[in-house]
Amino acid sequence: MNKTKKVLDRLISLQNLVSIVLMSVIPVMVVVQVLLRYVFHAPLMGIEEIMLFPTIWLYMLGGAMASQKRNHISCGILTLYIKKDLSMQIFNVVKCFVSFAVSVWLTYWAYWYFLYSLKTWKHSDLVGIPMFLGESAIFLGLLLMTLYAASDLFRDSKILIKGRKLSGEGDK
């Protein structure tokens, strides 16, 4: 278990580093384009197309980071009505299971799209960058989200089982 935690921590660190780099690159590209276009009157053709790639990666990594930190959008209205700890733990496990199932389903389709993109190897219109470089972010981002959903499901299931054993309900 310790080894899994280390690998997950390194993955999260790498994900954070890539996100920071991308968050730095995009504004620099915008400033360069503004300077070239409005100050030097010599716009760089295709920079908007190039910016699309780090933007897609940042969007998908941001979704994965939200999933990892459990900051993703959820409907919390039911938590207002659930009073018992055991009921809340069951609700959390069901919520994590649904999240995991949806993530697996989306990752399956993203994998199919990933293979399609790899096979067709399309290029962007102006600059000619392989679209695979941007489209692969969808699969990798969803794969990370699925990994974090599985981790949440495992953790919440463990809490539920541990809580039931402590309260004596696991013996029934």
Coordinates of N, CA and C in Angstrom, one line a residue:
M1 N 0.8 -1.2 0.0 CA 0.0 0.0 0.0 C 0.9 1.3 0.0
N2 N 2.0 1.2 0.7 CA 2.9 2.3 0.8 C 3.5 2.7 -0.6
K3 N 3.8 1.7 -1.3 CA 4.4 1.9 -2.7 C 3.3 2.5 -3.6
T4 N 2.1 2.1 -3.5 CA 1.0 2.7 -4.3 C 0.8 4.2 -3.9
K5 N 0.9 4.5 -2.6 CA 0.8 5.9 -2.2 C 1.9 6.7 -2.8
K6 N 3.2 6.2 -2.8 CA 4.3 6.9 -3.3 C 4.1 7.2 -4.8
V7 N 3.7 6.2 -5.5 CA 3.5 6.3 -7.0 C 2.4 7.4 -7.2
L8 N 1.3 7.3 -6.5 CA 0.2 8.3 -6.6 C 0.7 9.7 -6.3
D9 N 1.5 9.8 -5.2 CA 2.0 11.1 -4.8 C 3.0 11.7 -5.9
R10 N 3.8 10.9 -6.5 CA 4.7 11.3 -7.6 C 3.8 11.7 -8.8
L11 N 2.8 11.0 -9.1 CA 1.9 11.3 -10.2 C 1.2 12.6 -10.0
I12 N 0.8 12.9 -8.8 CA 0.1 14.2 -8.4 C 1.2 15.3 -8.6
S13 N 2.4 15.1 -8.1 CA 3.4 16.1 -8.2 C 3.7 16.4 -9.7
L14 N 3.8 15.4 -10.5 CA 4.1 15.6 -11.9 C 2.9 16.4 -12.6
Q15 N 1.7 16.0 -12.2 CA 0.5 16.6 -12.7 C 0.5 18.1 -12.3
N16 N 0.9 18.4 -11.1 CA 0.9 19.8 -10.6 C 2.0 20.6 -11.3
L17 N 3.2 20.0 -11.5 CA 4.3 20.6 -12.2 C 3.9 21.0 -13.7
V18 N 3.3 20.0 -14.4 CA 2.9 20.3 -15.8 C 1.8 21.4 -15.8
S19 N 0.9 21.3 -14.9 CA -0.2 22.4 -14.8 C 0.4 23.8 -14.6
I20 N 1.4 23.9 -13.7 CA 2.1 25.1 -13.4 C 2.8 25.7 -14.7
V21 N 3.5 24.8 -15.4 CA 4.2 25.1 -16.6 C 3.2 25.6 -17.6
L22 N 2.1 24.9 -17.8 CA 1.1 25.3 -18.8 C 0.4 26.6 -18.4
M23 N 0.2 26.8 -17.1 CA -0.4 28.1 -16.7 C 0.5 29.2 -16.9
S24 N 1.8 29.0 -17.0 CA 2.8 30.0 -17.2 C 2.9 30.3 -18.7
V25 N 2.9 29.2 -19.5 CA 3.1 29.3 -21.0 C 2.0 30.1 -21.7
I26 N 0.7 29.8 -21.3 CA -0.4 30.4 -22.0 C -0.4 31.9 -21.9
P27 N -0.3 32.5 -20.7 CA -0.3 34.0 -20.7 C 0.9 34.6 -21.4
V28 N 2.1 33.9 -21.3 CA 3.2 34.4 -22.1 C 2.9 34.4 -23.6
M29 N 2.3 33.4 -24.1 CA 1.9 33.4 -25.5 C 0.9 34.5 -25.9
V30 N 0.0 34.7 -25.0 CA -1.0 35.8 -25.2 C -0.2 37.2 -25.2
V31 N 0.7 37.4 -24.3 CA 1.4 38.7 -24.2 C 2.3 38.8 -25.5
V32 N 2.9 37.8 -25.9 CA 3.7 37.8 -27.1 C 2.9 38.2 -28.3
Q33 N 1.7 37.6 -28.5 CA 0.9 37.8 -29.6 C 0.3 39.3 -29.6
V34 N 0.0 39.8 -28.4 CA -0.5 41.1 -28.3 C 0.6 42.1 -28.6
L35 N 1.8 41.9 -28.1 CA 2.9 42.8 -28.5 C 3.2 42.7 -30.0
L36 N 3.3 41.5 -30.5 CA 3.6 41.4 -31.9 C 2.5 42.1 -32.8
R37 N 1.3 41.9 -32.4 CA 0.2 42.4 -33.2 C 0.0 43.9 -33.1
Y38 N 0.0 44.4 -31.9 CA -0.4 45.8 -31.6 C 0.8 46.8 -31.5
V39 N 1.9 46.3 -31.0 CA 3.1 47.2 -30.9 C 3.9 47.1 -32.1
F40 N 4.2 45.9 -32.6 CA 5.1 45.8 -33.7 C 4.4 45.6 -35.1
H41 N 3.1 45.5 -35.0 CA 2.3 45.4 -36.2 C 2.7 44.2 -37.1
A42 N 3.1 43.1 -36.5 CA 3.6 42.0 -37.2 C 3.1 40.7 -36.4
P43 N 1.8 40.4 -36.6 CA 1.2 39.3 -35.9 C 1.8 38.0 -36.3
L44 N 2.0 37.1 -35.3 CA 2.5 35.8 -35.6 C 1.3 34.9 -35.9
M45 N 1.3 34.4 -37.1 CA 0.2 33.6 -37.6 C 0.2 32.2 -36.9
G46 N -0.9 31.8 -36.4 CA -1.0 30.4 -35.9 C -0.8 30.3 -34.4
I47 N -0.5 31.4 -33.7 CA -0.2 31.3 -32.2 C -1.5 31.0 -31.5
E48 N -2.7 31.4 -32.0 CA -3.9 31.0 -31.4 C -4.1 29.5 -31.5
E49 N -3.7 29.0 -32.7 CA -3.8 27.5 -32.9 C -2.9 26.8 -32.0
I50 N -1.7 27.3 -31.8 CA -0.7 26.7 -30.9 C -1.2 26.7 -29.4
M51 N -1.8 27.8 -29.0 CA -2.3 28.0 -27.7 C -3.4 27.0 -27.3
L52 N -4.1 26.5 -28.4 CA -5.2 25.5 -28.1 C -4.6 24.2 -27.4
F53 N -3.5 23.8 -27.8 CA -2.9 22.5 -27.2 C -2.6 22.6 -25.7
P54 N -1.9 23.6 -25.2 CA -1.7 23.7 -23.8 C -3.0 24.0 -23.0
T55 N -4.0 24.7 -23.7 CA -5.3 25.0 -23.1 C -6.0 23.7 -22.9
I56 N -6.1 22.8 -23.8 CA -6.8 21.5 -23.7 C -6.1 20.7 -22.6
W57 N -4.8 20.6 -22.6 CA -4.1 19.9 -21.5 C -4.4 20.5 -20.1
L58 N -4.4 21.8 -20.0 CA -4.6 22.4 -18.7 C -6.1 22.2 -18.3
Y59 N -7.0 22.2 -19.2 CA -8.4 21.9 -18.9 C -8.6 20.5 -18.3
M60 N -8.0 19.5 -19.0 CA -8.2 18.1 -18.6 C -7.4 17.8 -17.3
L61 N -6.2 18.4 -17.2 CA -5.4 18.2 -15.9 C -6.1 18.9 -14.8
G62 N -6.8 20.1 -15.0 CA -7.6 20.7 -14.0 C -8.7 19.9 -13.5
G63 N -9.4 19.2 -14.5 CA -10.5 18.3 -14.1 C -10.0 17.2 -13.3
A64 N -8.8 16.6 -13.6 CA -8.2 15.6 -12.8 C -7.8 16.0 -11.5
M65 N -7.3 17.3 -11.4 CA -6.9 17.8 -10.1 C -8.1 18.0 -9.2
A66 N -9.2 18.5 -9.8 CA -10.4 18.6 -9.0 C -10.9 17.3 -8.5
S67 N -10.8 16.3 -9.3 CA -11.2 14.9 -8.9 C -10.3 14.4 -7.8
Q68 N -9.0 14.7 -7.9 CA -8.1 14.2 -6.9 C -8.3 14.9 -5.6
K69 N -8.7 16.1 -5.6 CA -8.9 16.9 -4.4 C -10.3 16.8 -3.9
R70 N -11.1 16.1 -4.7 CA -12.6 16.0 -4.4 C -13.3 17.3 -4.4
N71 N -12.8 18.2 -5.3 CA -13.5 19.5 -5.5 C -14.4 19.6 -6.7
H72 N -14.6 18.5 -7.3 CA -15.5 18.5 -8.5 C -16.9 18.8 -8.1
I73 N -17.7 19.1 -9.1 CA -19.1 19.5 -8.8 C -19.9 18.3 -8.4
S74 N -20.6 18.5 -7.3 CA -21.5 17.4 -6.8 C -22.8 18.0 -6.2
C75 N -23.8 17.2 -6.2 CA -25.0 17.7 -5.7 C -25.1 17.3 -4.2
G76 N -24.9 18.2 -3.3 CA -24.8 18.0 -1.9 C -26.1 18.1 -1.1
I77 N -27.2 18.2 -1.8 CA -28.5 18.4 -1.1 C -28.9 17.2 -0.2
L78 N -28.5 16.0 -0.7 CA -28.9 14.8 0.1 C -28.1 14.8 1.5
T79 N -26.9 15.4 1.5 CA -26.1 15.3 2.7 C -26.8 16.2 3.8
L80 N -27.7 17.1 3.4 CA -28.4 17.9 4.4 C -29.4 17.1 5.2
Y81 N -29.9 16.0 4.5 CA -31.0 15.2 5.1 C -30.5 13.9 5.8
I82 N -29.2 13.6 5.5 CA -28.7 12.3 6.1 C -28.1 12.7 7.4
K83 N -28.6 12.0 8.5 CA -28.2 12.4 9.8 C -27.2 11.3 10.4
K84 N -27.4 10.0 10.1 CA -26.6 9.0 10.7 C -25.3 8.8 10.0
D85 N -24.3 8.6 10.8 CA -22.9 8.4 10.2 C -22.9 7.2 9.3
L86 N -23.5 6.1 9.6 CA -23.5 4.9 8.8 C -24.2 5.2 7.4
S87 N -25.3 5.9 7.5 CA -26.0 6.3 6.2 C -25.2 7.2 5.4
M88 N -24.4 8.1 6.0 CA -23.6 9.0 5.3 C -22.4 8.3 4.6
Q89 N -21.9 7.3 5.3 CA -20.8 6.5 4.8 C -21.3 5.6 3.6
I90 N -22.5 5.1 3.7 CA -23.0 4.3 2.6 C -23.3 5.2 1.4
F91 N -23.8 6.4 1.7 CA -24.0 7.4 0.6 C -22.7 7.8 -0.1
N92 N -21.7 8.0 0.7 CA -20.4 8.3 0.1 C -19.8 7.2 -0.8
V93 N -20.0 5.9 -0.3 CA -19.6 4.8 -1.1 C -20.4 4.7 -2.4
V94 N -21.7 4.9 -2.4 CA -22.5 4.8 -3.6 C -22.1 6.0 -4.5
K95 N -21.9 7.2 -3.9 CA -21.5 8.3 -4.8 C -20.2 8.1 -5.5
C96 N -19.2 7.5 -4.7 CA -17.9 7.2 -5.3 C -18.0 6.1 -6.4
F97 N -18.9 5.1 -6.1 CA -19.1 4.1 -7.1 C -19.7 4.6 -8.4
V98 N -20.7 5.5 -8.3 CA -21.3 6.1 -9.5 C -20.2 6.9 -10.2
S99 N -19.5 7.7 -9.5 CA -18.4 8.5 -10.1 C -17.4 7.6 -10.8
F100 N -17.0 6.5 -10.2 CA -16.1 5.6 -10.7 C -16.6 5.0 -12.0
A101 N -17.9 4.5 -11.9 CA -18.5 3.9 -13.1 C -18.6 4.8 -14.3
V102 N -19.0 6.0 -14.0 CA -19.1 7.0 -15.1 C -17.7 7.3 -15.7
S103 N -16.7 7.4 -14.8 CA -15.3 7.7 -15.2 C -14.8 6.5 -16.1
V104 N -15.1 5.3 -15.7 CA -14.6 4.2 -16.5 C -15.3 4.2 -17.9
W105 N -16.6 4.5 -17.9 CA -17.3 4.5 -19.2 C -16.7 5.6 -20.1
L106 N -16.5 6.8 -19.5 CA -16.0 7.9 -20.3 C -14.5 7.6 -20.8
T107 N -13.8 7.0 -19.9 CA -12.4 6.6 -20.2 C -12.3 5.6 -21.3
Y108 N -13.3 4.7 -21.3 CA -13.3 3.7 -22.4 C -13.5 4.4 -23.7
W109 N -14.5 5.3 -23.8 CA -14.7 6.1 -25.1 C -13.5 7.0 -25.4
A110 N -12.9 7.5 -24.4 CA -11.8 8.4 -24.7 C -10.6 7.6 -25.2
Y111 N -10.5 6.3 -24.7 CA -9.4 5.4 -25.2 C -9.7 5.1 -26.7
W112 N -10.9 4.8 -27.0 CA -11.3 4.6 -28.4 C -10.9 5.8 -29.3
Y113 N -11.2 7.0 -28.8 CA -10.9 8.2 -29.5 C -9.4 8.4 -29.6
F114 N -8.7 8.0 -28.5 CA -7.3 8.1 -28.5 C -6.7 7.2 -29.6
L115 N -7.1 6.0 -29.7 CA -6.6 5.1 -30.8 C -7.0 5.6 -32.2
Y116 N -8.2 6.1 -32.3 CA -8.6 6.7 -33.6 C -7.7 7.9 -34.0
S117 N -7.4 8.8 -33.0 CA -6.6 9.9 -33.3 C -5.2 9.5 -33.6
L118 N -4.7 8.5 -33.0 CA -3.4 7.9 -33.3 C -3.3 7.3 -34.7
K119 N -4.4 6.7 -35.0 CA -4.4 6.0 -36.4 C -4.5 7.0 -37.5
T120 N -5.4 8.0 -37.3 CA -5.6 9.0 -38.4 C -4.5 10.1 -38.5
W121 N -3.9 10.4 -37.4 CA -2.8 11.4 -37.3 C -3.1 12.6 -38.1
K122 N -4.2 13.3 -37.7 CA -4.6 14.6 -38.3 C -3.7 15.7 -37.9
H123 N -3.6 16.7 -38.7 CA -2.8 17.9 -38.4 C -3.6 19.1 -38.3
S124 N -3.2 20.1 -37.5 CA -3.9 21.4 -37.4 C -3.8 22.1 -38.7
D125 N -4.7 23.0 -39.0 CA -4.8 23.6 -40.3 C -3.7 24.5 -40.6
L126 N -3.3 25.4 -39.8 CA -2.4 26.5 -40.1 C -0.9 26.0 -39.8
V127 N -0.6 25.5 -38.7 CA 0.7 25.2 -38.3 C 1.1 23.8 -38.6
G128 N 0.2 22.9 -38.7 CA 0.4 21.5 -39.0 C 0.9 20.7 -37.8
I129 N 0.5 21.0 -36.6 CA 0.8 20.3 -35.4 C -0.1 19.0 -35.4
P130 N 0.4 17.9 -35.1 CA -0.4 16.7 -35.0 C -1.5 16.9 -33.9
M131 N -2.8 16.7 -34.3 CA -3.9 16.9 -33.4 C -3.9 15.9 -32.3
F132 N -3.2 14.8 -32.5 CA -3.0 13.8 -31.4 C -2.4 14.4 -30.2
L133 N -1.6 15.4 -30.3 CA -1.0 16.0 -29.1 C -2.0 16.6 -28.2
G134 N -3.0 17.2 -28.8 CA -4.1 17.8 -28.0 C -5.2 16.8 -27.6
E135 N -5.5 15.9 -28.6 CA -6.6 15.0 -28.4 C -6.2 13.9 -27.3
S136 N -5.0 13.6 -27.2 CA -4.6 12.6 -26.2 C -4.8 13.1 -24.8
A137 N -4.9 14.4 -24.6 CA -5.2 15.0 -23.3 C -6.5 14.5 -22.7
I138 N -7.5 14.3 -23.6 CA -8.8 13.8 -23.2 C -8.7 12.5 -22.5
F139 N -8.0 11.6 -23.2 CA -7.8 10.2 -22.6 C -7.0 10.2 -21.3
L140 N -5.9 10.9 -21.3 CA -5.0 11.0 -20.1 C -5.8 11.7 -18.9
G141 N -6.5 12.7 -19.2 CA -7.2 13.4 -18.1 C -8.3 12.5 -17.5
L142 N -9.0 11.8 -18.4 CA -10.1 10.9 -17.9 C -9.5 9.7 -17.2
L143 N -8.4 9.3 -17.7 CA -7.7 8.1 -17.0 C -7.3 8.5 -15.6
L144 N -6.7 9.8 -15.4 CA -6.4 10.2 -14.1 C -7.6 10.4 -13.2
M145 N -8.7 10.9 -13.8 CA -10.0 11.0 -13.1 C -10.5 9.7 -12.6
T146 N -10.3 8.7 -13.4 CA -10.8 7.3 -13.1 C -9.9 6.7 -12.0
L147 N -8.6 7.0 -12.1 CA -7.7 6.6 -11.0 C -8.0 7.2 -9.7
Y148 N -8.3 8.5 -9.7 CA -8.7 9.2 -8.4 C -10.1 8.7 -7.9
A149 N -11.0 8.4 -8.8 CA -12.3 7.9 -8.4 C -12.2 6.5 -7.8
A150 N -11.3 5.7 -8.4 CA -11.0 4.4 -7.8 C -10.4 4.5 -6.4
S151 N -9.5 5.5 -6.2 CA -8.9 5.7 -5.0 C -9.9 6.2 -3.9
D152 N -10.8 7.0 -4.3 CA -11.9 7.5 -3.4 C -12.8 6.4 -3.0
L153 N -13.2 5.6 -4.0 CA -14.0 4.4 -3.8 C -13.4 3.4 -2.8
F154 N -12.1 3.2 -3.0 CA -11.4 2.3 -2.1 C -11.3 2.9 -0.7
R155 N -11.0 4.1 -0.6 CA -10.9 4.8 0.7 C -12.2 4.8 1.5
D156 N -13.3 5.2 0.8 CA -14.6 5.3 1.4 C -15.2 3.9 1.8
S157 N -14.9 2.9 0.9 CA -15.3 1.6 1.2 C -14.6 1.0 2.5
K158 N -13.3 1.4 2.6 CA -12.5 0.9 3.7 C -13.1 1.6 5.0
I159 N -13.4 2.9 4.9 CA -14.0 3.6 6.1 C -15.3 3.0 6.5
L160 N -16.2 2.6 5.5 CA -17.5 2.0 5.8 C -17.3 0.7 6.4
I161 N -16.4 -0.2 5.9 CA -16.2 -1.5 6.5 C -15.6 -1.4 7.9
K162 N -14.6 -0.5 8.0 CA -14.0 -0.3 9.3 C -15.0 0.2 10.4
G163 N -15.9 1.1 9.9 CA -16.9 1.7 10.8 C -17.9 0.7 11.2
R164 N -18.3 -0.2 10.3 CA -19.3 -1.2 10.6 C -18.7 -2.3 11.5
K165 N -17.4 -2.6 11.4 CA -16.8 -3.6 12.3 C -16.7 -3.0 13.7
L166 N -16.3 -1.7 13.8 CA -16.2 -1.1 15.1 C -17.5 -1.0 15.8
S167 N -18.6 -0.8 15.1 CA -19.9 -0.7 15.7 C -20.6 -2.0 16.0
G168 N -20.0 -3.1 15.5 CA -20.5 -4.5 15.7 C -21.5 -4.9 14.6
E169 N -21.7 -4.0 13.6 CA -22.7 -4.3 12.6 C -22.1 -5.3 11.5
G170 N -20.8 -5.4 11.5 CA -20.2 -6.3 10.5 C -20.4 -7.8 10.8
D171 N -20.8 -8.1 12.1 CA -21.0 -9.5 12.5 C -22.4 -10.0 12.1
K172 N -23.3 -9.2 11.8 CA -24.7 -9.6 11.5 C -24.8 -10.2 10.1

